[in-house]
Short mmCIF file of C-alpha atoms in Angstrom, two decimals:
data_model
loop_
_atom_site.label_atom_id
_atom_site.label_comp_id
_atom_site.label_asym_id
_atom_site.label_seq_id
_atom_site.Cartn_x
_atom_site.Cartn_y
_atom_site.Cartn_z
CA MET A 23 144.57 -89.06 -70.91
CA ARG A 24 146.24 -89.40 -74.28
CA ARG A 25 150.02 -89.12 -74.48
CA GLU A 26 149.88 -85.84 -76.48
CA GLY A 27 147.56 -84.29 -73.94
CA PHE A 28 149.86 -85.37 -71.13
CA ILE A 29 152.89 -83.83 -72.84
CA VAL A 30 150.99 -80.57 -73.44
CA LEU A 31 149.98 -80.53 -69.76
CA ILE A 32 153.58 -81.04 -68.60
CA ALA A 33 154.77 -78.34 -71.02
CA ALA A 34 152.12 -75.95 -69.71
CA LEU A 35 153.16 -76.63 -66.13
CA MET A 36 156.80 -75.99 -67.01
CA LEU A 37 155.83 -72.70 -68.67
CA CYS A 38 153.96 -71.68 -65.53
CA GLN A 39 157.14 -72.24 -63.51
CA GLY A 40 159.22 -70.24 -65.94
CA ALA A 41 156.79 -67.36 -65.87
CA LEU A 42 158.18 -65.88 -62.67
CA ALA A 43 161.79 -65.92 -63.85
CA HIS A 44 162.96 -62.49 -64.98
CA MET A 45 166.63 -63.17 -65.50
CA PRO A 46 167.10 -65.70 -68.31
CA GLY A 47 168.11 -68.97 -66.69
CA ALA A 48 167.16 -67.85 -63.17
CA ASP A 49 165.43 -70.30 -60.86
CA PRO A 50 161.71 -69.83 -60.30
CA ALA A 51 160.90 -67.37 -57.54
CA PRO A 52 160.56 -69.11 -54.18
CA GLU A 53 157.16 -69.39 -52.54
CA ALA A 54 156.43 -66.40 -50.33
CA ASP A 55 153.35 -65.36 -48.44
CA LEU A 56 153.75 -61.60 -48.52
CA GLY A 57 150.09 -60.73 -48.28
CA PRO A 58 148.44 -58.18 -50.55
CA ILE A 59 148.73 -54.40 -50.62
CA VAL A 60 145.20 -53.20 -49.92
CA VAL A 61 144.16 -49.79 -51.24
CA LEU A 62 140.83 -48.05 -51.67
CA ASP A 63 139.97 -47.20 -55.26
CA ASN A 64 137.19 -44.59 -55.00
CA GLY A 65 136.20 -46.16 -51.68
CA VAL A 66 136.27 -49.74 -52.97
CA PRO A 67 138.95 -51.98 -51.40
CA VAL A 68 141.35 -53.44 -53.95
CA GLU A 69 143.84 -56.18 -53.08
CA ILE A 70 147.10 -56.11 -55.04
CA GLY A 71 149.25 -59.23 -54.84
CA ILE A 72 152.76 -59.82 -56.15
CA ASP A 73 151.21 -61.91 -58.94
CA ASP A 74 149.18 -58.89 -60.11
CA ILE A 75 152.37 -56.84 -60.21
CA ALA A 76 154.17 -59.60 -62.13
CA ALA A 77 151.33 -59.75 -64.68
CA TYR A 78 151.24 -55.95 -65.11
CA HIS A 79 155.03 -55.65 -65.45
CA GLY A 80 155.16 -58.60 -67.84
CA GLY A 81 152.32 -57.10 -69.90
CA LEU A 82 154.06 -53.71 -70.25
CA GLU A 83 157.32 -55.44 -71.20
CA GLY A 84 155.51 -57.67 -73.68
CA LYS A 85 156.66 -60.75 -71.81
CA GLU A 86 155.28 -63.43 -69.53
CA PRO A 87 154.31 -62.42 -65.97
CA ASP A 88 157.55 -61.46 -64.30
CA ALA A 89 158.34 -60.59 -60.67
CA CYS A 90 161.90 -59.30 -60.97
CA ILE A 91 164.05 -57.96 -58.15
CA CYS A 92 162.93 -54.38 -58.73
CA CYS A 93 159.23 -55.35 -58.73
CA VAL A 94 159.63 -57.31 -55.51
CA CYS A 95 161.71 -54.53 -53.94
CA MET A 96 159.14 -51.81 -54.72
CA TYR A 97 156.33 -54.15 -53.59
CA ARG A 98 158.03 -54.64 -50.21
CA VAL A 99 158.68 -50.90 -49.96
CA LEU A 100 155.01 -50.12 -50.55
CA LEU A 101 153.81 -52.85 -48.17
CA ALA A 102 156.11 -51.64 -45.40
CA GLY A 103 155.70 -47.93 -46.16
CA ILE A 104 151.90 -48.04 -46.17
CA SER A 105 151.97 -50.00 -42.93
CA GLU A 106 154.35 -47.45 -41.36
CA VAL A 107 152.37 -44.38 -42.45
CA TRP A 108 148.75 -45.56 -42.37
CA GLY A 109 149.04 -48.22 -39.68
CA ASP A 110 145.89 -50.36 -39.74
CA GLU A 111 144.03 -47.93 -41.99
CA ILE A 112 143.53 -48.66 -45.69
CA PRO A 113 144.86 -45.82 -47.84
CA GLU A 114 142.91 -44.24 -50.66
CA ARG A 115 144.92 -44.80 -53.85
CA SER A 116 144.87 -41.10 -54.62
CA ASP A 117 146.42 -40.37 -51.21
CA ILE A 118 149.58 -42.42 -51.82
CA GLY A 119 152.72 -40.60 -52.84
CA VAL A 120 155.91 -42.49 -53.71
CA GLN A 121 159.42 -41.16 -54.25
CA SER A 122 161.97 -43.59 -55.61
CA ARG A 123 165.63 -43.36 -56.52
CA LEU A 124 165.31 -46.78 -58.08
CA VAL A 125 164.34 -45.88 -61.63
CA SER A 126 164.16 -49.35 -63.20
CA ASP A 127 161.19 -50.60 -65.21
CA GLY A 128 160.21 -53.07 -62.49
CA ALA A 129 160.12 -50.43 -59.76
CA LEU A 130 158.35 -47.93 -62.02
CA HIS A 131 155.66 -50.40 -63.14
CA THR A 132 155.03 -51.60 -59.59
CA ALA A 133 154.62 -48.05 -58.29
CA TRP A 134 152.45 -47.20 -61.30
CA TYR A 135 150.18 -50.15 -60.61
CA VAL A 136 149.77 -49.53 -56.89
CA THR A 137 149.29 -45.76 -57.19
CA GLY A 138 147.10 -46.18 -60.28
CA ILE A 139 149.19 -43.88 -62.47
CA GLY A 140 150.30 -46.31 -65.16
CA PRO A 141 148.82 -47.17 -68.55
CA GLY A 142 145.48 -48.91 -68.33
CA MET A 143 144.73 -47.53 -64.86
CA ASP A 144 142.05 -45.08 -63.74
CA ALA A 145 143.82 -41.70 -63.72
CA GLY A 146 140.95 -40.18 -61.74
CA SER A 147 141.91 -42.02 -58.56
CA ALA A 148 145.67 -42.02 -59.07
CA GLY A 149 148.26 -41.14 -56.45
CA ARG A 150 151.64 -39.58 -57.15
CA LEU A 151 154.99 -41.03 -58.18
CA THR A 152 158.27 -39.14 -58.36
CA LEU A 153 161.45 -40.71 -59.65
CA VAL A 154 164.53 -39.09 -58.19
CA ALA A 155 167.91 -38.77 -59.90
CA PRO A 156 171.11 -39.61 -58.01
CA ASN A 157 171.75 -35.88 -57.47
CA GLY A 158 168.44 -35.60 -55.61
CA SER A 159 166.47 -33.74 -58.29
CA ALA A 160 163.14 -35.06 -59.56
CA LEU A 161 163.25 -36.74 -62.96
CA THR A 162 161.07 -35.13 -65.58
CA ASP A 163 161.83 -37.55 -68.38
CA TYR A 164 160.60 -41.07 -67.55
CA SER A 165 161.56 -42.51 -70.92
CA THR A 166 163.47 -45.80 -70.92
CA GLN A 167 166.50 -44.09 -72.45
CA ALA A 168 166.67 -41.42 -69.77
CA ARG A 169 166.27 -43.94 -66.99
CA MET A 170 168.80 -46.34 -68.51
CA GLY A 171 171.44 -43.63 -68.25
CA ILE A 172 170.94 -43.55 -64.50
CA ALA A 173 170.51 -47.31 -64.09
CA LYS A 174 173.96 -47.95 -65.59
CA ASN A 175 175.64 -46.87 -62.38
CA ARG A 176 173.20 -48.46 -59.97
CA CYS A 177 174.48 -48.66 -56.44
CA LEU A 178 173.16 -49.16 -52.91
CA GLY A 179 172.20 -45.47 -52.66
CA ASP A 180 169.60 -45.97 -55.40
CA TYR A 181 167.53 -48.18 -53.09
CA ARG A 182 166.06 -45.23 -51.25
CA PHE A 183 162.31 -44.67 -51.15
CA GLU A 184 159.77 -42.43 -49.50
CA VAL A 185 156.10 -43.27 -49.07
CA THR A 186 153.95 -40.23 -48.29
CA ARG A 187 150.38 -39.70 -47.15
CA LEU A 188 149.56 -36.81 -49.44
CA SER A 189 146.62 -35.53 -47.40
CA THR A 190 148.69 -35.05 -44.23
CA GLY A 191 152.27 -34.91 -45.49
CA GLU A 192 153.23 -37.76 -43.14
CA SER A 193 155.91 -39.94 -44.71
CA ALA A 194 158.25 -42.90 -44.18
CA THR A 195 161.71 -43.13 -45.71
CA LEU A 196 162.98 -46.61 -46.41
CA THR A 197 166.45 -47.69 -47.49
CA LEU A 198 167.54 -51.23 -48.22
CA CYS A 199 170.10 -52.81 -45.87
CA GLU A 200 173.60 -53.10 -47.31
CA ASP A 201 174.10 -56.69 -46.17
CA LEU A 202 171.23 -57.86 -48.39
CA PHE A 203 173.39 -57.44 -51.47
CA PRO A 204 175.91 -60.20 -52.10
CA GLU A 205 179.51 -59.05 -52.36
CA GLY A 206 180.36 -57.61 -55.78
CA PHE A 207 176.71 -57.61 -56.88
CA PHE A 208 176.71 -54.17 -58.48
CA GLU A 209 180.03 -54.71 -60.29
CA LEU A 210 178.81 -58.00 -61.68
CA ARG A 211 175.50 -56.44 -62.68
CA ARG A 212 177.31 -53.74 -64.63
CA ALA A 213 179.58 -56.26 -66.35
CA VAL A 214 176.67 -58.57 -67.27
CA ASN A 215 173.80 -56.18 -68.02
CA VAL A 216 175.45 -52.90 -69.03
CA ASP A 217 178.98 -53.35 -70.38
CA LYS A 218 178.34 -56.91 -71.63
CA THR A 219 181.94 -57.79 -70.80
CA ALA A 220 181.21 -60.61 -68.34
CA THR A 221 182.67 -64.05 -68.84
CA GLU A 222 180.43 -67.12 -68.72
CA ALA A 223 181.53 -67.80 -65.16
CA GLN A 224 180.74 -64.22 -64.13
CA SER A 225 177.30 -64.45 -65.74
CA ALA A 226 176.60 -67.65 -63.85
CA GLU A 227 177.81 -66.04 -60.62
CA PHE A 228 175.59 -63.01 -61.19
CA LEU A 229 172.60 -65.25 -61.90
CA GLU A 230 173.16 -67.05 -58.61
CA LYS A 231 173.49 -63.79 -56.66
CA TRP A 232 170.47 -62.31 -58.42
CA SER A 233 168.31 -65.32 -57.44
CA PHE A 234 169.67 -65.16 -53.89
CA LEU A 235 168.77 -61.48 -53.57
CA ARG A 236 165.28 -61.99 -54.97
CA ALA A 237 164.65 -64.85 -52.53
CA ASP A 238 165.73 -62.59 -49.64
CA LEU A 239 163.49 -59.77 -50.83
CA LEU A 240 160.56 -62.17 -51.05
CA GLN A 241 161.10 -64.00 -47.80
CA LYS A 242 162.86 -61.83 -45.23
CA PRO A 243 160.84 -59.79 -42.73
CA ASP A 244 160.69 -56.01 -43.10
CA TYR A 245 163.18 -55.35 -40.30
CA GLU A 246 165.83 -57.41 -42.11
CA LEU A 247 165.23 -55.55 -45.39
CA PHE A 248 165.00 -51.92 -44.32
CA ASN A 249 167.38 -49.93 -42.14
CA GLU A 250 164.55 -47.82 -40.70
CA ILE A 251 162.37 -50.64 -39.39
CA GLU A 252 163.19 -51.91 -35.93
CA PRO A 253 162.89 -55.61 -35.16
CA PRO A 254 159.93 -56.46 -32.93
CA GLU A 255 160.75 -56.59 -29.25
CA GLU A 256 161.06 -60.11 -27.93
CA GLU A 257 158.39 -60.92 -25.40
CA GLU A 258 159.69 -61.92 -22.01
CA PRO A 259 158.41 -65.38 -21.09
CA ASP A 260 155.62 -65.35 -18.49
CA VAL A 261 157.51 -67.34 -15.86
CA LEU A 262 154.96 -66.66 -13.12
CA GLY A 263 152.00 -67.88 -15.17
CA GLY A 264 153.88 -70.94 -16.37
CA GLY A 265 155.25 -71.62 -12.88
CA VAL A 266 151.80 -71.50 -11.30
CA PHE A 267 150.48 -73.91 -13.92
CA LEU A 268 153.36 -76.35 -13.47
CA ALA A 269 153.08 -76.16 -9.68
CA LEU A 270 149.34 -76.87 -9.79
CA LEU A 271 149.96 -79.72 -12.23
CA CYS A 272 152.62 -81.28 -10.00
CA ILE A 273 150.53 -80.87 -6.82
CA THR A 274 147.47 -82.40 -8.49
CA GLY A 275 149.52 -85.26 -9.91
CA ALA A 276 151.09 -85.96 -6.54
CA GLY A 277 147.66 -85.78 -4.87
CA ILE A 278 146.22 -88.30 -7.32
CA VAL A 279 149.16 -90.68 -6.79
CA LEU A 280 148.80 -90.41 -3.00
CA MET A 281 145.06 -90.96 -3.25
CA GLY A 282 145.69 -94.06 -5.34
CA LYS A 283 148.23 -95.43 -2.82
CA LYS A 284 145.93 -94.70 0.12
CA ARG A 285 143.15 -96.63 -1.54
CA ARG A 286 145.34 -99.71 -1.80
CA MET B 1 117.47 -88.36 -3.70
CA ASN B 2 119.88 -87.10 -1.03
CA ARG B 3 121.68 -83.76 -0.96
CA ASN B 4 125.00 -85.26 -2.13
CA SER B 5 123.29 -86.84 -5.09
CA SER B 6 121.60 -83.64 -6.25
CA MET B 7 124.85 -81.67 -5.87
CA PHE B 8 126.74 -84.25 -7.91
CA THR B 9 124.02 -84.26 -10.56
CA LEU B 10 124.24 -80.46 -10.82
CA TYR B 11 128.05 -80.64 -11.01
CA THR B 12 127.97 -83.32 -13.71
CA GLY B 13 125.27 -81.50 -15.67
CA LEU B 14 127.14 -78.20 -15.66
CA LEU B 15 130.46 -79.86 -16.52
CA GLY B 16 128.77 -81.78 -19.35
CA LEU B 17 127.17 -78.65 -20.74
CA VAL B 18 130.37 -76.62 -20.62
CA THR B 19 132.34 -79.49 -22.18
CA LEU B 20 129.78 -79.80 -24.96
CA ALA B 21 129.86 -76.03 -25.57
CA PHE B 22 133.66 -75.95 -25.66
CA GLY B 23 133.75 -78.92 -28.05
CA LEU B 24 131.28 -77.25 -30.39
CA ALA B 25 133.24 -73.98 -30.17
CA ASP B 26 136.44 -75.84 -31.13
CA ILE B 27 134.74 -77.31 -34.18
CA LEU B 28 133.06 -74.06 -35.22
CA VAL B 29 136.28 -72.07 -34.96
CA TRP B 30 138.09 -74.70 -37.01
CA ALA B 31 135.27 -74.60 -39.58
CA GLY B 32 135.85 -70.87 -40.02
CA ALA B 33 133.09 -69.32 -37.94
CA SER B 34 135.86 -67.26 -36.32
CA PRO B 35 139.53 -66.74 -37.18
CA GLY B 36 140.40 -67.99 -33.69
CA PHE B 37 140.15 -66.02 -30.48
CA SER B 38 141.58 -65.53 -27.05
CA ILE B 39 139.55 -64.30 -24.08
CA GLY B 40 141.39 -64.00 -20.80
CA ILE B 41 143.13 -67.31 -20.20
CA LEU B 42 141.02 -69.17 -22.80
CA GLU B 43 142.27 -69.56 -26.35
CA ILE B 44 140.77 -71.39 -29.32
CA ALA B 45 143.18 -71.20 -32.25
CA GLY B 46 141.22 -73.42 -34.62
CA GLY B 47 143.93 -73.92 -37.23
CA ASP B 48 144.73 -77.61 -37.09
CA PHE B 49 142.13 -80.19 -38.10
CA PHE B 50 143.18 -82.96 -35.71
CA ARG B 51 143.45 -80.71 -32.68
CA TRP B 52 140.40 -78.52 -33.14
CA ALA B 53 137.91 -80.46 -35.29
CA TRP B 54 138.76 -83.99 -34.15
CA GLY B 55 139.64 -82.88 -30.61
CA GLY B 56 136.48 -80.80 -30.52
CA ALA B 57 134.43 -83.84 -31.51
CA ILE B 58 136.01 -85.79 -28.64
CA LEU B 59 135.02 -83.02 -26.21
CA VAL B 60 131.49 -82.98 -27.67
CA PHE B 61 131.18 -86.72 -27.00
CA GLY B 62 132.67 -86.21 -23.53
CA GLY B 63 129.97 -83.65 -22.81
CA LEU B 64 127.25 -85.92 -24.23
CA PHE B 65 128.42 -88.85 -22.08
CA MET B 66 128.22 -86.68 -18.97
CA LEU B 67 124.80 -85.34 -19.88
CA GLY B 68 123.68 -88.87 -20.75
CA SER B 69 124.57 -89.98 -17.22
CA LEU B 70 121.92 -87.65 -15.81
CA ARG B 71 119.12 -89.87 -17.06
CA GLY B 72 117.85 -92.53 -14.63
CA ARG B 73 118.86 -93.42 -11.10
CA GLY B 74 122.34 -93.24 -9.61
CA THR B 75 123.98 -96.48 -10.64
CA MET B 76 127.46 -97.71 -11.46
CA GLU B 77 126.56 -97.56 -15.16
CA GLN B 78 125.75 -93.88 -14.81
CA PHE B 79 129.02 -93.21 -13.04
CA GLY B 80 130.78 -95.15 -15.78
CA LYS B 81 129.41 -92.70 -18.32
CA ILE B 82 130.63 -89.76 -16.25
CA VAL B 83 134.13 -91.27 -16.01
CA LEU B 84 134.12 -91.92 -19.75
CA GLY B 85 133.15 -88.28 -20.38
CA ALA B 86 135.90 -87.09 -18.04
CA ALA B 87 138.39 -89.42 -19.74
CA MET B 88 137.64 -87.64 -23.02
CA ILE B 89 138.65 -84.34 -21.40
CA TRP B 90 141.77 -85.95 -19.89
CA ILE B 91 142.86 -87.27 -23.28
CA ILE B 92 142.61 -83.89 -25.01
CA ALA B 93 144.03 -81.92 -22.06
CA GLY B 94 146.84 -84.47 -21.73
CA THR B 95 147.81 -84.10 -25.38
CA ASP B 96 147.65 -80.29 -25.08
CA ILE B 97 149.96 -80.33 -22.05
CA PHE B 98 152.29 -82.81 -23.78
CA ALA B 99 152.39 -80.54 -26.85
CA ARG B 100 153.35 -77.60 -24.63
CA LEU B 101 156.05 -79.69 -22.99
CA CYS B 102 157.50 -80.66 -26.36
CA GLU B 103 157.32 -77.09 -27.69
CA SER B 104 158.98 -75.67 -24.59
CA ILE B 105 162.06 -77.92 -24.62
CA PRO B 106 163.77 -76.49 -27.74
CA ALA B 107 164.64 -72.79 -28.04
CA GLY B 108 163.01 -70.68 -30.74
CA GLU B 109 163.83 -71.16 -34.42
CA GLU B 110 166.05 -68.09 -34.56
CA ALA B 111 167.95 -68.82 -31.35
CA PRO B 112 171.48 -70.17 -31.83
CA GLU B 113 171.18 -72.74 -29.03
CA PHE B 114 169.00 -75.86 -29.23
CA PHE B 115 167.64 -76.10 -25.67
CA ASN B 116 165.39 -73.47 -24.18
CA SER B 117 166.34 -71.55 -21.04
CA VAL B 118 164.63 -72.53 -17.77
CA ALA B 119 162.60 -69.30 -17.86
CA GLY B 120 161.63 -69.99 -21.48
CA PHE B 121 160.65 -73.55 -20.60
CA VAL B 122 158.47 -72.52 -17.64
CA GLY B 123 157.05 -69.61 -19.65
CA GLY B 124 155.88 -72.11 -22.26
CA PHE B 125 153.20 -73.24 -19.81
CA ALA B 126 151.81 -69.74 -19.28
CA PRO B 127 148.25 -68.80 -20.25
CA PRO B 128 146.24 -68.75 -22.46
CA TYR B 129 145.07 -72.36 -22.36
CA SER B 130 142.88 -74.55 -24.54
CA PRO B 131 139.34 -75.32 -23.29
CA ALA B 132 140.31 -78.90 -22.40
CA ILE B 133 143.10 -77.73 -20.06
CA LEU B 134 140.73 -75.28 -18.39
CA LEU B 135 138.20 -78.09 -17.85
CA LEU B 136 140.83 -80.34 -16.28
CA PRO B 137 140.59 -79.07 -12.66
CA PHE B 138 136.82 -79.35 -12.77
CA THR B 139 137.10 -83.09 -13.38
CA LEU B 140 138.99 -83.62 -10.11
CA GLY B 141 135.72 -84.24 -8.29
CA ILE B 142 135.16 -87.24 -10.52
CA VAL B 143 138.70 -88.46 -9.76
CA TYR B 144 137.96 -88.16 -6.05
CA PHE B 145 134.82 -90.29 -6.29
CA LEU B 146 136.59 -92.73 -8.60
CA PHE B 147 139.52 -93.32 -6.24
CA ASN B 148 137.38 -93.52 -3.12
CA GLY B 149 134.92 -95.92 -4.69
CA ARG B 150 132.03 -93.79 -3.44
CA PHE B 151 130.12 -93.73 -6.70
CA ASP B 152 127.41 -95.84 -5.08
CA GLU B 153 126.71 -92.98 -2.65
CA ILE B 154 125.94 -90.38 -5.28
#
């Protein structure tokens, strides 16, 4: 390979790495095997991975594919919510209803993509998305300006979601655990992203906390993310089964040794 | 051919066939014919190449050695083939049991302590088992003949 070609290849690889970083300067998103959200689109199964969400969100923002915290958060909400409400069944896209107090672009675009409501999607098979204001009323204006007004004062209470099976009314409410957020996260976010009053050190600190939170959202199991999901019960070890096996093994071993000695 | 001989031939033939079938099943599950399964106390996970594809091939050869011993008259060479076939099972079963031993000594990843509890350690040997471990007790007949030097009677 010629040197120029090699340099172009390295540059392309570096761009690929940078593609997942939402926050300027943030580390690439860690590897995570979340599995896809599977929905039926007019009866046809469609698998939606976090990379599809990143591409859709990046496309709407006019940027590179980007899986930001809000995208990952809404993705985990939908994965867990669909699993809670539908169990092993695959939901029809048009049967999925989502309510979200998180009104950011990332959350909105992710919910749009999964429910099929957003630009470039088939409106005929779309579900329903409702953004909820902090006072509990449904937002009617989804414009960036209207949502930015709410996002300024983002707090833990905004990470509240409801996934509903529209045909039956069955729903699951999910709220993010408080201990996921590093100390002072929301204050730093406001200083860096809203008020623009953060010092360089504060910006660096926010960047670190932002990356830490995204890694947790990507890698932690559902029961460590959401208050409503119980951890799986630990299985008691099968002492009887293991004991019988070990006893048989020891008896057989001893028998073989004795047989060997007797032969001598 | 005396009664003992025909019984031993039947025993070896059946053991060889089952070993061959289990070996092939190990390889097929590893190759993706099934995502891995568990029936009763039998489990074929099929994820790891060396355990399931390579180990399966060893079981296949073990089965073939045993079946190969059925040809011809009862001689020491024939018994040698049977022992070789059984040794293949012992190797795989031995490594499976050793793996269980090693996995049962430390506590789980999320546990704060390093060593497992006694109950956890013993529970690590509970069913389900790999095909090679399940075949292990059925090779004891061969061990008996081997230790008693009565292979010339079969």
